[in-house]
mmCIF file of C-alpha atoms and ligand atoms in Angstrom:
data_model
loop_
_atom_site.group_PDB
_atom_site.id
_atom_site.type_symbol
_atom_site.label_atom_id
_atom_site.label_comp_id
_atom_site.label_asym_id
_atom_site.label_seq_id
_atom_site.Cartn_x
_atom_site.Cartn_y
_atom_site.Cartn_z
ATOM 1 C CA MET A 19 75.467 31.418 82.423
ATOM 2 C CA ALA A 20 72.073 32.020 84.276
ATOM 3 C CA LYS A 21 70.491 33.532 80.638
ATOM 4 C CA LEU A 22 68.838 31.439 78.010
ATOM 5 C CA SER A 23 71.031 30.427 75.061
ATOM 6 C CA ILE A 24 69.763 29.965 71.440
ATOM 7 C CA ALA A 25 71.179 26.195 71.583
ATOM 8 C CA ASP A 26 67.987 25.822 74.343
ATOM 9 C CA LEU A 27 65.502 26.809 72.012
ATOM 10 C CA GLU A 28 63.317 25.135 69.127
ATOM 11 C CA LEU A 29 63.687 27.437 66.102
ATOM 12 C CA ALA A 30 62.356 25.240 63.155
ATOM 13 C CA GLY A 31 59.757 27.500 61.390
ATOM 14 C CA LYS A 32 60.215 30.287 64.140
ATOM 15 C CA ARG A 33 60.691 34.010 63.086
ATOM 16 C CA VAL A 34 63.998 34.869 65.046
ATOM 17 C CA LEU A 35 65.480 38.306 65.275
ATOM 18 C CA ILE A 36 69.324 38.501 65.811
ATOM 19 C CA ARG A 37 70.817 41.392 67.207
ATOM 20 C CA VAL A 38 74.286 41.133 65.956
ATOM 21 C CA ASP A 39 77.322 43.732 65.834
ATOM 22 C CA PHE A 40 78.378 44.282 62.603
ATOM 23 C CA ASN A 41 79.452 47.909 63.200
ATOM 24 C CA VAL A 42 82.435 47.077 60.748
ATOM 25 C CA PRO A 43 84.878 49.665 59.059
ATOM 26 C CA LEU A 44 84.212 50.224 55.454
ATOM 27 C CA SER A 45 86.750 51.730 52.698
ATOM 28 C CA GLN A 46 85.928 54.768 50.658
ATOM 29 C CA THR A 47 84.480 52.598 48.096
ATOM 30 C CA LEU A 48 81.996 51.091 50.761
ATOM 31 C CA ALA A 49 83.962 47.672 50.913
ATOM 32 C CA VAL A 50 84.052 45.998 54.520
ATOM 33 C CA THR A 51 87.806 46.175 55.401
ATOM 34 C CA ASP A 52 87.917 44.098 58.498
ATOM 35 C CA ASP A 53 85.425 41.372 58.645
ATOM 36 C CA THR A 54 85.957 40.144 62.349
ATOM 37 C CA ARG A 55 82.921 41.293 63.716
ATOM 38 C CA ILE A 56 80.931 39.250 60.892
ATOM 39 C CA ARG A 57 82.778 35.961 61.602
ATOM 40 C CA ALA A 58 82.695 36.367 64.982
ATOM 41 C CA ALA A 59 78.876 35.988 64.591
ATOM 42 C CA LEU A 60 78.659 33.000 62.280
ATOM 43 C CA PRO A 61 78.347 30.124 64.984
ATOM 44 C CA THR A 62 75.075 31.945 65.867
ATOM 45 C CA LEU A 63 74.159 32.126 62.513
ATOM 46 C CA ARG A 64 74.791 28.981 61.113
ATOM 47 C CA HIS A 65 72.853 27.552 64.107
ATOM 48 C CA ALA A 66 69.887 29.447 63.549
ATOM 49 C CA LEU A 67 69.976 28.532 59.483
ATOM 50 C CA GLU A 68 70.971 24.912 60.209
ATOM 51 C CA HIS A 69 68.010 24.671 62.727
ATOM 52 C CA GLY A 70 65.322 26.034 60.372
ATOM 53 C CA ALA A 71 64.969 29.319 61.507
ATOM 54 C CA LYS A 72 63.333 32.420 59.514
ATOM 55 C CA THR A 73 66.644 34.617 60.591
ATOM 56 C CA ALA A 74 66.433 38.472 60.311
ATOM 57 C CA LEU A 75 69.720 40.145 61.406
ATOM 58 C CA ILE A 76 69.675 43.464 62.852
ATOM 59 C CA SER A 77 72.696 45.846 63.640
ATOM 60 C CA HIS A 78 74.042 49.248 63.782
ATOM 61 C CA LEU A 79 76.622 50.777 61.587
ATOM 62 C CA GLY A 80 78.662 53.880 62.612
ATOM 63 C CA ARG A 81 76.761 57.507 63.894
ATOM 64 C CA PRO A 82 73.854 58.084 61.144
ATOM 65 C CA LYS A 83 72.282 60.048 64.001
ATOM 66 C CA GLY A 84 68.774 58.949 63.343
ATOM 67 C CA LYS A 85 68.734 59.538 59.981
ATOM 68 C CA VAL A 86 69.174 57.504 56.717
ATOM 69 C CA VAL A 87 72.668 57.931 55.571
ATOM 70 C CA PRO A 88 73.181 55.818 52.285
ATOM 71 C CA SER A 89 76.833 55.738 52.992
ATOM 72 C CA LEU A 90 76.084 53.965 56.189
ATOM 73 C CA SER A 91 73.556 51.142 54.822
ATOM 74 C CA LEU A 92 74.435 47.641 55.844
ATOM 75 C CA ALA A 93 74.224 46.552 51.996
ATOM 76 C CA PRO A 94 78.165 45.774 52.035
ATOM 77 C CA VAL A 95 77.791 43.946 55.242
ATOM 78 C CA ALA A 96 75.431 41.437 53.631
ATOM 79 C CA ARG A 97 77.171 41.027 50.430
ATOM 80 C CA ARG A 98 80.173 39.967 52.660
ATOM 81 C CA LEU A 99 78.100 37.864 55.010
ATOM 82 C CA GLU A 100 76.771 36.294 51.418
ATOM 83 C CA GLU A 101 80.475 35.221 50.977
ATOM 84 C CA LEU A 102 81.158 33.831 54.375
ATOM 85 C CA LEU A 103 77.692 31.877 54.416
ATOM 86 C CA GLY A 104 77.781 30.781 50.801
ATOM 87 C CA ARG A 105 74.166 31.615 50.520
ATOM 88 C CA PRO A 106 72.121 34.809 49.511
ATOM 89 C CA VAL A 107 71.408 37.496 52.072
ATOM 90 C CA PRO A 108 69.061 39.691 50.614
ATOM 91 C CA MET A 109 68.923 43.333 52.158
ATOM 92 C CA ALA A 110 65.604 44.601 53.789
ATOM 93 C CA PRO A 111 64.807 48.455 52.894
ATOM 94 C CA ASP A 112 64.246 49.307 56.587
ATOM 95 C CA CYS A 113 64.408 47.487 59.923
ATOM 96 C CA ILE A 114 60.846 47.821 61.074
ATOM 97 C CA GLY A 115 57.705 48.300 59.401
ATOM 98 C CA GLU A 116 55.015 46.100 57.296
ATOM 99 C CA ALA A 117 57.052 45.526 54.190
ATOM 100 C CA VAL A 118 60.037 44.171 56.619
ATOM 101 C CA LYS A 119 57.663 41.952 58.444
ATOM 102 C CA THR A 120 56.091 40.305 55.594
ATOM 103 C CA ALA A 121 59.474 39.649 53.973
ATOM 104 C CA VAL A 122 60.898 38.116 57.398
ATOM 105 C CA ALA A 123 57.359 35.765 57.571
ATOM 106 C CA ALA A 124 57.841 34.943 53.601
ATOM 107 C CA LEU A 125 61.444 33.523 54.457
ATOM 108 C CA PRO A 126 61.815 29.938 54.003
ATOM 109 C CA PRO A 127 63.084 27.973 56.953
ATOM 110 C CA GLY A 128 66.720 28.464 57.042
ATOM 111 C CA GLY A 129 66.410 31.567 54.943
ATOM 112 C CA VAL A 130 67.906 34.899 56.203
ATOM 113 C CA LEU A 131 67.501 38.840 55.700
ATOM 114 C CA MET A 132 69.824 41.385 56.419
ATOM 115 C CA LEU A 133 67.676 44.524 57.931
ATOM 116 C CA GLU A 134 68.875 48.038 57.372
ATOM 117 C CA ASN A 135 70.830 50.011 59.859
ATOM 118 C CA CYS A 136 68.759 50.370 63.184
ATOM 119 C CA ARG A 137 70.612 53.917 64.038
ATOM 120 C CA PHE A 138 68.683 55.323 60.771
ATOM 121 C CA HIS A 139 65.892 55.562 63.435
ATOM 122 C CA ALA A 140 66.499 57.955 66.391
ATOM 123 C CA GLU A 141 64.302 55.962 68.408
ATOM 124 C CA ASP A 142 66.785 53.072 68.668
ATOM 125 C CA GLU A 143 69.470 54.589 70.784
ATOM 126 C CA LYS A 144 66.706 56.422 72.873
ATOM 127 C CA HIS A 145 65.140 53.195 73.876
ATOM 128 C CA GLY A 146 61.655 54.309 72.235
ATOM 129 C CA GLU A 147 58.741 51.948 73.173
ATOM 130 C CA ALA A 148 57.467 52.423 69.651
ATOM 131 C CA MET A 149 60.673 51.045 67.844
ATOM 132 C CA SER A 150 60.780 48.421 70.598
ATOM 133 C CA ARG A 151 57.469 47.214 69.591
ATOM 134 C CA ALA A 152 58.047 47.251 65.876
ATOM 135 C CA LEU A 153 60.867 45.291 66.165
ATOM 136 C CA ALA A 154 59.240 42.700 68.456
ATOM 137 C CA ASP A 155 56.472 42.672 65.886
ATOM 138 C CA LEU A 156 58.942 41.131 63.598
ATOM 139 C CA CYS A 157 59.828 38.006 65.356
ATOM 140 C CA ASP A 158 58.749 34.764 67.975
ATOM 141 C CA ILE A 159 62.287 34.930 69.336
ATOM 142 C CA PHE A 160 64.858 37.495 69.967
ATOM 143 C CA VAL A 161 68.488 36.737 70.258
ATOM 144 C CA ASN A 162 71.115 39.132 71.162
ATOM 145 C CA ASP A 163 74.720 38.210 69.941
ATOM 146 C CA ALA A 164 76.001 42.013 69.596
ATOM 147 C CA PHE A 165 78.407 41.678 72.472
ATOM 148 C CA GLY A 166 80.047 45.118 71.545
ATOM 149 C CA ALA A 167 76.538 46.568 72.194
ATOM 150 C CA ALA A 168 75.619 44.881 75.335
ATOM 151 C CA HIS A 169 76.392 48.078 77.320
ATOM 152 C CA ARG A 170 74.073 50.147 75.863
ATOM 153 C CA ALA A 171 70.211 50.041 76.423
ATOM 154 C CA HIS A 172 68.814 50.714 73.172
ATOM 155 C CA ALA A 173 65.670 49.613 71.387
ATOM 156 C CA SER A 174 67.213 46.762 69.155
ATOM 157 C CA THR A 175 69.155 45.579 72.311
ATOM 158 C CA VAL A 176 66.996 46.136 75.587
ATOM 159 C CA GLY A 177 63.742 47.633 74.470
ATOM 160 C CA VAL A 178 62.598 44.669 72.317
ATOM 161 C CA THR A 179 63.056 42.280 74.800
ATOM 162 C CA GLN A 180 60.463 43.728 76.841
ATOM 163 C CA PHE A 181 57.996 42.680 74.031
ATOM 164 C CA VAL A 182 58.781 39.260 72.772
ATOM 165 C CA PRO A 183 58.027 36.167 74.594
ATOM 166 C CA VAL A 184 61.573 34.590 74.785
ATOM 167 C CA SER A 185 65.182 36.535 74.646
ATOM 168 C CA ALA A 186 68.373 34.315 74.219
ATOM 169 C CA ALA A 187 72.164 35.027 74.251
ATOM 170 C CA GLY A 188 73.596 33.929 70.937
ATOM 171 C CA PHE A 189 77.053 31.966 71.124
ATOM 172 C CA LEU A 190 79.394 34.812 70.982
ATOM 173 C CA MET A 191 77.663 36.822 73.689
ATOM 174 C CA ALA A 192 77.632 33.838 75.565
ATOM 175 C CA LYS A 193 81.563 33.310 75.088
ATOM 176 C CA GLU A 194 82.550 36.536 75.649
ATOM 177 C CA ILE A 195 80.612 36.791 79.084
ATOM 178 C CA ALA A 196 82.007 33.186 80.144
ATOM 179 C CA TYR A 197 85.655 34.438 79.669
ATOM 180 C CA LEU A 198 84.977 37.733 81.458
ATOM 181 C CA SER A 199 83.151 36.392 84.508
ATOM 182 C CA GLN A 200 85.563 33.160 84.693
ATOM 183 C CA ALA A 201 88.493 35.874 85.210
ATOM 184 C CA LEU A 202 86.776 38.168 87.435
ATOM 185 C CA GLU A 203 85.524 35.613 89.646
ATOM 186 C CA ARG A 204 86.969 32.430 89.116
ATOM 187 C CA PRO A 205 90.792 33.566 88.115
ATOM 188 C CA VAL A 206 93.412 30.802 88.231
ATOM 189 C CA ARG A 207 96.164 32.822 89.941
ATOM 190 C CA PRO A 208 98.258 34.879 89.475
ATOM 191 C CA PHE A 209 95.701 36.836 87.690
ATOM 192 C CA ILE A 210 97.347 40.398 86.384
ATOM 193 C CA ALA A 211 95.460 43.209 84.411
ATOM 194 C CA ILE A 212 97.508 45.124 81.766
ATOM 195 C CA LEU A 213 95.890 48.518 81.282
ATOM 196 C CA GLY A 214 96.997 51.199 78.917
ATOM 197 C CA GLY A 215 95.367 53.723 76.605
ATOM 198 C CA ALA A 216 95.161 57.501 76.762
ATOM 199 C CA LYS A 217 93.330 58.440 79.832
ATOM 200 C CA VAL A 218 93.334 57.364 83.385
ATOM 201 C CA SER A 219 89.383 59.081 83.379
ATOM 202 C CA ASP A 220 88.102 56.521 80.929
ATOM 203 C CA LYS A 221 89.506 53.634 82.928
ATOM 204 C CA ILE A 222 89.229 54.881 86.925
ATOM 205 C CA GLY A 223 86.020 52.507 87.372
ATOM 206 C CA VAL A 224 87.818 49.421 85.767
ATOM 207 C CA LEU A 225 91.318 50.105 87.841
ATOM 208 C CA LYS A 226 89.268 50.294 91.138
ATOM 209 C CA ASN A 227 87.238 46.960 90.426
ATOM 210 C CA LEU A 228 90.364 45.167 88.991
ATOM 211 C CA VAL A 229 92.399 46.140 92.399
ATOM 212 C CA THR A 230 89.960 44.239 94.093
ATOM 213 C CA LYS A 231 90.679 40.919 92.110
ATOM 214 C CA VAL A 232 94.373 40.607 90.754
ATOM 215 C CA ASP A 233 97.471 39.744 91.770
ATOM 216 C CA ALA A 234 99.445 42.468 89.828
ATOM 217 C CA LEU A 235 98.334 45.586 87.927
ATOM 218 C CA LEU A 236 100.804 46.784 85.047
ATOM 219 C CA VAL A 237 99.793 50.394 83.756
ATOM 220 C CA GLY A 238 101.449 51.807 80.467
ATOM 221 C CA GLY A 239 100.489 54.356 77.734
ATOM 222 C CA GLY A 240 99.217 57.884 78.387
ATOM 223 C CA MET A 241 97.626 57.012 81.536
ATOM 224 C CA ALA A 242 100.952 56.029 83.170
ATOM 225 C CA TYR A 243 101.898 59.731 83.328
ATOM 226 C CA THR A 244 99.060 60.815 85.807
ATOM 227 C CA PHE A 245 100.174 58.006 87.806
ATOM 228 C CA LEU A 246 103.987 58.963 87.894
ATOM 229 C CA ARG A 247 102.902 62.681 88.331
ATOM 230 C CA ALA A 248 101.348 61.344 91.593
ATOM 231 C CA GLN A 249 104.578 59.824 92.575
ATOM 232 C CA GLY A 250 106.645 63.156 92.069
ATOM 233 C CA VAL A 251 107.977 62.121 88.756
ATOM 234 C CA GLU A 252 108.532 64.934 86.349
ATOM 235 C CA VAL A 253 106.528 63.923 83.298
ATOM 236 C CA GLY A 254 107.468 66.723 80.677
ATOM 237 C CA ALA A 255 104.853 67.404 78.179
ATOM 238 C CA SER A 256 103.518 63.921 78.340
ATOM 239 C CA LEU A 257 99.431 63.217 78.576
ATOM 240 C CA LEU A 258 98.672 64.399 82.242
ATOM 241 C CA GLU A 259 95.333 64.513 83.875
ATOM 242 C CA ALA A 260 95.773 66.976 86.607
ATOM 243 C CA ASP A 261 92.225 66.805 88.242
ATOM 244 C CA LYS A 262 93.068 62.923 88.417
ATOM 245 C CA LEU A 263 96.196 63.023 90.579
ATOM 246 C CA ASP A 264 93.969 62.046 93.583
ATOM 247 C CA VAL A 265 92.061 59.424 92.298
ATOM 248 C CA ALA A 266 95.905 57.700 91.181
ATOM 249 C CA ARG A 267 97.072 57.814 94.529
ATOM 250 C CA GLU A 268 93.862 56.349 95.886
ATOM 251 C CA ILE A 269 94.322 53.342 93.299
ATOM 252 C CA MET A 270 98.104 52.911 94.515
ATOM 253 C CA GLU A 271 97.190 53.205 97.927
ATOM 254 C CA ALA A 272 94.504 50.356 97.113
ATOM 255 C CA CYS A 273 97.235 48.153 95.573
ATOM 256 C CA ARG A 274 99.471 48.734 98.663
ATOM 257 C CA ALA A 275 96.887 48.174 101.103
ATOM 258 C CA ARG A 276 95.921 44.861 99.376
ATOM 259 C CA GLY A 277 99.237 43.403 98.845
ATOM 260 C CA VAL A 278 98.741 43.975 94.928
ATOM 261 C CA THR A 279 102.108 44.483 92.931
ATOM 262 C CA PHE A 280 101.379 48.314 91.057
ATOM 263 C CA LEU A 281 103.905 48.571 88.078
ATOM 264 C CA LEU A 282 104.389 51.486 86.014
ATOM 265 C CA PRO A 283 106.877 52.275 83.236
ATOM 266 C CA VAL A 284 110.388 52.561 84.520
ATOM 267 C CA ASP A 285 111.993 54.113 81.035
ATOM 268 C CA HIS A 286 110.133 55.464 78.318
ATOM 269 C CA VAL A 287 110.524 56.368 74.538
ATOM 270 C CA ILE A 288 110.105 60.150 74.356
ATOM 271 C CA ALA A 289 109.643 62.794 71.582
ATOM 272 C CA GLU A 290 109.039 66.418 71.352
ATOM 273 C CA LYS A 291 105.808 65.626 69.388
ATOM 274 C CA ALA A 292 103.779 62.536 68.364
ATOM 275 C CA ASP A 293 105.137 62.388 64.989
ATOM 276 C CA ALA A 294 106.713 59.308 63.122
ATOM 277 C CA ALA A 295 109.604 61.281 62.173
ATOM 278 C CA ALA A 296 110.013 63.031 65.187
ATOM 279 C CA PRO A 297 113.654 62.148 66.643
ATOM 280 C CA THR A 298 113.427 60.053 69.785
ATOM 281 C CA ARG A 299 115.463 59.351 73.093
ATOM 282 C CA ILE A 300 114.751 57.155 75.858
ATOM 283 C CA ALA A 301 113.992 58.480 79.325
ATOM 284 C CA ASP A 302 114.964 56.646 82.428
ATOM 285 C CA SER A 303 112.908 56.431 85.929
ATOM 286 C CA THR A 304 114.321 59.813 86.998
ATOM 287 C CA GLY A 305 111.775 61.493 84.725
ATOM 288 C CA LEU A 306 111.432 63.286 81.310
ATOM 289 C CA PRO A 307 112.764 66.490 80.248
ATOM 290 C CA ALA A 308 110.736 69.636 79.756
ATOM 291 C CA GLY A 309 108.768 69.972 76.454
ATOM 292 C CA TRP A 310 109.351 66.098 76.072
ATOM 293 C CA ARG A 311 106.642 63.674 75.867
ATOM 294 C CA GLY A 312 106.303 59.888 76.719
ATOM 295 C CA LEU A 313 105.211 58.151 73.887
ATOM 296 C CA ASP A 314 105.681 54.430 74.459
ATOM 297 C CA ILE A 315 107.289 52.451 77.099
ATOM 298 C CA GLY A 316 111.015 51.958 77.159
ATOM 299 C CA PRO A 317 113.235 48.898 76.700
ATOM 300 C CA LYS A 318 113.544 48.313 80.349
ATOM 301 C CA THR A 319 109.979 48.475 81.060
ATOM 302 C CA ARG A 320 109.252 46.090 78.197
ATOM 303 C CA GLU A 321 111.705 43.477 80.123
ATOM 304 C CA VAL A 322 110.264 44.141 83.303
ATOM 305 C CA PHE A 323 106.686 43.986 82.054
ATOM 306 C CA ALA A 324 107.488 40.585 80.039
ATOM 307 C CA THR A 325 108.742 39.134 83.538
ATOM 308 C CA ALA A 326 105.565 39.920 85.236
ATOM 309 C CA ILE A 327 103.316 38.477 82.458
ATOM 310 C CA CYS A 328 105.526 35.378 81.940
ATOM 311 C CA GLY A 329 104.565 34.380 85.494
ATOM 312 C CA ALA A 330 101.061 34.973 85.292
ATOM 313 C CA LYS A 331 98.350 32.240 85.000
ATOM 314 C CA THR A 332 95.229 34.691 84.123
ATOM 315 C CA ILE A 333 95.688 37.776 82.138
ATOM 316 C CA VAL A 334 93.283 40.697 81.060
ATOM 317 C CA TRP A 335 94.739 43.323 78.770
ATOM 318 C CA ASN A 336 93.154 46.011 77.644
ATOM 319 C CA GLY A 337 94.844 49.335 75.718
ATOM 320 C CA PRO A 338 98.103 50.079 74.014
ATOM 321 C CA MET A 339 101.297 51.086 75.882
ATOM 322 C CA GLY A 340 102.189 53.755 73.628
ATOM 323 C CA VAL A 341 101.136 55.588 70.463
ATOM 324 C CA PHE A 342 100.808 52.466 68.680
ATOM 325 C CA GLU A 343 99.631 53.821 65.544
ATOM 326 C CA LEU A 344 103.074 55.367 65.001
ATOM 327 C CA PRO A 345 105.944 52.709 64.449
ATOM 328 C CA PRO A 346 108.756 54.479 66.537
ATOM 329 C CA PHE A 347 106.090 54.220 69.439
ATOM 330 C CA ALA A 348 104.396 50.771 68.702
ATOM 331 C CA ARG A 349 107.550 48.335 70.296
ATOM 332 C CA GLY A 350 106.112 48.467 73.904
ATOM 333 C CA THR A 351 102.621 47.431 72.723
ATOM 334 C CA LEU A 352 103.845 44.954 70.407
ATOM 335 C CA ALA A 353 106.425 43.135 73.224
ATOM 336 C CA VAL A 354 103.233 43.006 75.650
ATOM 337 C CA ALA A 355 101.492 41.219 72.694
ATOM 338 C CA SER A 356 104.335 38.848 72.464
ATOM 339 C CA ALA A 357 104.753 38.081 76.306
ATOM 340 C CA VAL A 358 101.132 37.843 76.446
ATOM 341 C CA ALA A 359 101.034 35.321 73.655
ATOM 342 C CA ALA A 360 104.202 33.673 74.928
ATOM 343 C CA SER A 361 102.628 33.226 78.564
ATOM 344 C CA GLY A 362 100.663 30.235 78.227
ATOM 345 C CA ALA A 363 98.279 31.950 80.702
ATOM 346 C CA THR A 364 94.402 32.374 79.916
ATOM 347 C CA SER A 365 94.375 35.578 78.248
ATOM 348 C CA ILE A 366 91.632 37.996 77.539
ATOM 349 C CA VAL A 367 92.465 40.825 75.102
ATOM 350 C CA GLY A 368 89.830 43.581 74.734
ATOM 351 C CA GLY A 369 89.722 47.206 73.051
ATOM 352 C CA GLY A 370 90.400 48.010 69.544
ATOM 353 C CA ASP A 371 94.215 48.808 69.702
ATOM 354 C CA SER A 372 95.171 45.870 72.203
ATOM 355 C CA VAL A 373 93.312 43.116 69.557
ATOM 356 C CA ALA A 374 94.877 45.190 66.405
ATOM 357 C CA ALA A 375 98.355 44.648 67.843
ATOM 358 C CA VAL A 376 97.787 41.192 68.476
ATOM 359 C CA THR A 377 96.386 40.698 65.020
ATOM 360 C CA GLN A 378 99.302 42.669 63.283
ATOM 361 C CA ALA A 379 101.739 40.697 65.259
ATOM 362 C CA GLY A 380 100.104 37.578 63.951
ATOM 363 C CA LEU A 381 99.377 36.277 67.328
ATOM 364 C CA ALA A 382 95.894 36.300 67.610
ATOM 365 C CA ASP A 383 95.419 32.266 67.793
ATOM 366 C CA LYS A 384 98.124 32.332 70.874
ATOM 367 C CA ILE A 385 95.339 34.634 72.928
ATOM 368 C CA THR A 386 92.551 32.451 74.367
ATOM 369 C CA HIS A 387 89.851 35.198 73.921
ATOM 370 C CA LEU A 388 89.890 38.430 71.658
ATOM 371 C CA SER A 389 86.942 40.591 73.001
ATOM 372 C CA THR A 390 85.024 41.931 70.266
ATOM 373 C CA GLY A 391 83.607 44.592 72.351
ATOM 374 C CA GLY A 392 85.904 47.461 73.734
ATOM 375 C CA GLY A 393 83.484 49.232 75.698
ATOM 376 C CA ALA A 394 81.261 46.465 76.760
ATOM 377 C CA SER A 395 84.291 44.659 77.916
ATOM 378 C CA LEU A 396 85.385 47.457 79.961
ATOM 379 C CA GLU A 397 82.066 48.086 81.789
ATOM 380 C CA PHE A 398 82.159 44.421 82.571
ATOM 381 C CA LEU A 399 85.603 44.491 83.989
ATOM 382 C CA GLU A 400 83.962 47.270 86.030
ATOM 383 C CA GLY A 401 81.807 45.284 87.270
ATOM 384 C CA ILE A 402 78.876 46.964 86.103
ATOM 385 C CA ALA A 403 75.988 44.611 84.755
ATOM 386 C CA LEU A 404 75.420 44.956 81.362
ATOM 387 C CA PRO A 405 72.103 45.911 80.297
ATOM 388 C CA GLY A 406 71.789 43.785 77.016
ATOM 389 C CA VAL A 407 72.822 40.585 79.133
ATOM 390 C CA ALA A 408 70.382 41.489 82.053
ATOM 391 C CA ALA A 409 67.348 42.051 79.790
ATOM 392 C CA LEU A 410 67.647 38.343 78.467
ATOM 393 C CA THR A 411 65.157 35.438 79.831
ATOM 394 C CA GLU A 412 66.210 33.539 82.617
ATOM 395 C CA LYS A 413 67.050 30.108 82.006
ATOM 396 C CA LYS A 414 64.267 27.986 83.736
ATOM 397 C CA GLY A 415 65.845 26.058 86.987
ATOM 398 C CA ASN A 416 68.264 28.962 88.031
HETATM 399 P P1 AMP B 519 92.014 54.163 74.526
HETATM 400 O O1 AMP B 519 91.285 54.704 73.510
HETATM 401 O O2 AMP B 519 91.817 55.196 75.731
HETATM 402 O O3 AMP B 519 92.439 52.796 74.788
HETATM 403 O O4 AMP B 519 93.320 54.967 73.835
HETATM 404 C C1 AMP B 519 94.046 54.700 72.699
HETATM 405 C C2 AMP B 519 94.838 55.695 72.528
HETATM 406 O O5 AMP B 519 95.771 56.171 73.453
HETATM 407 C C3 AMP B 519 95.691 55.506 71.370
HETATM 408 O O6 AMP B 519 95.077 56.210 70.090
HETATM 409 C C4 AMP B 519 96.932 55.658 71.366
HETATM 410 O O7 AMP B 519 97.860 56.459 70.252
HETATM 411 C C5 AMP B 519 97.216 56.477 72.839
HETATM 412 N N1 AMP B 519 97.792 56.330 73.436
HETATM 413 C C6 AMP B 519 98.663 55.341 74.168
HETATM 414 N N2 AMP B 519 100.018 55.773 74.710
HETATM 415 C C7 AMP B 519 99.785 57.211 74.615
HETATM 416 C C8 AMP B 519 100.851 58.222 75.378
HETATM 417 N N3 AMP B 519 101.788 57.713 75.908
HETATM 418 N N4 AMP B 519 100.647 59.580 74.726
HETATM 419 C C9 AMP B 519 99.451 59.943 74.376
HETATM 420 N N5 AMP B 519 98.682 58.880 73.593
HETATM 421 C C10 AMP B 519 98.811 57.621 73.918
#
């Protein structure tokens, strides 16, 4: 990676502001229900603490829209982090201002302070200069470990870097970028991408970029029906983006022109509505009856996709193969998760649903890299430079 890493820096006694992505789900009683993102930042946090930094952590949580929303305080996250680190993690009353600055400066080397939700200030998302300067005022070194927020140019991800002398990548950020860029730039072949999820429109850029990189493209989920319709297949009441039929044709044509294998579902689990109690049927490749929706890939498709997956050496997967939240429509996604886990390929899984499928199936340790950032990993796959990464200081000698 051409950017400075936290490992390159002398941290002892320095005030280090680390942007983390602690945007975790909370229960009604405000307990952290999934601490994956907190755990993912631990290598960077432990490194900073062990090397004697005075560490302030900053993150967003939910969408407070520029107002103080007590239920979106980072206090429950600080409590969970205390358990994981085995040391106190006091909570600051805000993320900027004189009191916060004094509290950071007063930390002992190896001490850590959790700042309050940066999105309590509207200026964060607006990339405001005053907030960027106020954040820079808290620290000698800025470290960005929030891969999940790297596609956003906010005060706490990009603005602050304009006013601090040194901005470096944390270990999680570096790892995410390393896996994704290795797959895109130097994949061991065959390289296949599996895309699913609701809409083609969310993934057009990713599809167009991946067509130029992969050997095979497997498309499932709701987005498959726009491609099938573009091939003339009846899709019943399935998700269909009628204004994207041309784009679908263009992508399939690009695959043909480049010799990229393009696989769509050849059968479907269908129902009249997306309801766990609705009667289901299997529809074959001739199409879906009127009024019925395709809600998962069918048994033949599970086999076809698994065969393609088992021959791959590099796999990128983003998006579920069906309405995975409902058990009758989860089998396709779970079958893909099992095939990816069993493939022995370098596998990178991104997006909340695909990561959840792998985790629920108990296969997380069989995946090479589970990405913590759905939106950021999609923009990376689209070939877009992530502003949070671009803003970091270049390593000397590059
Ligand atoms: P995305 O955020 O684009 O990755 O889409 C995820 C959502 O797509 C999930 O909530 C799934 O329930 C939904 N989805 C996947 N397959 C289908 C389908 N065949 N019909 C409707 N929704 C689907």
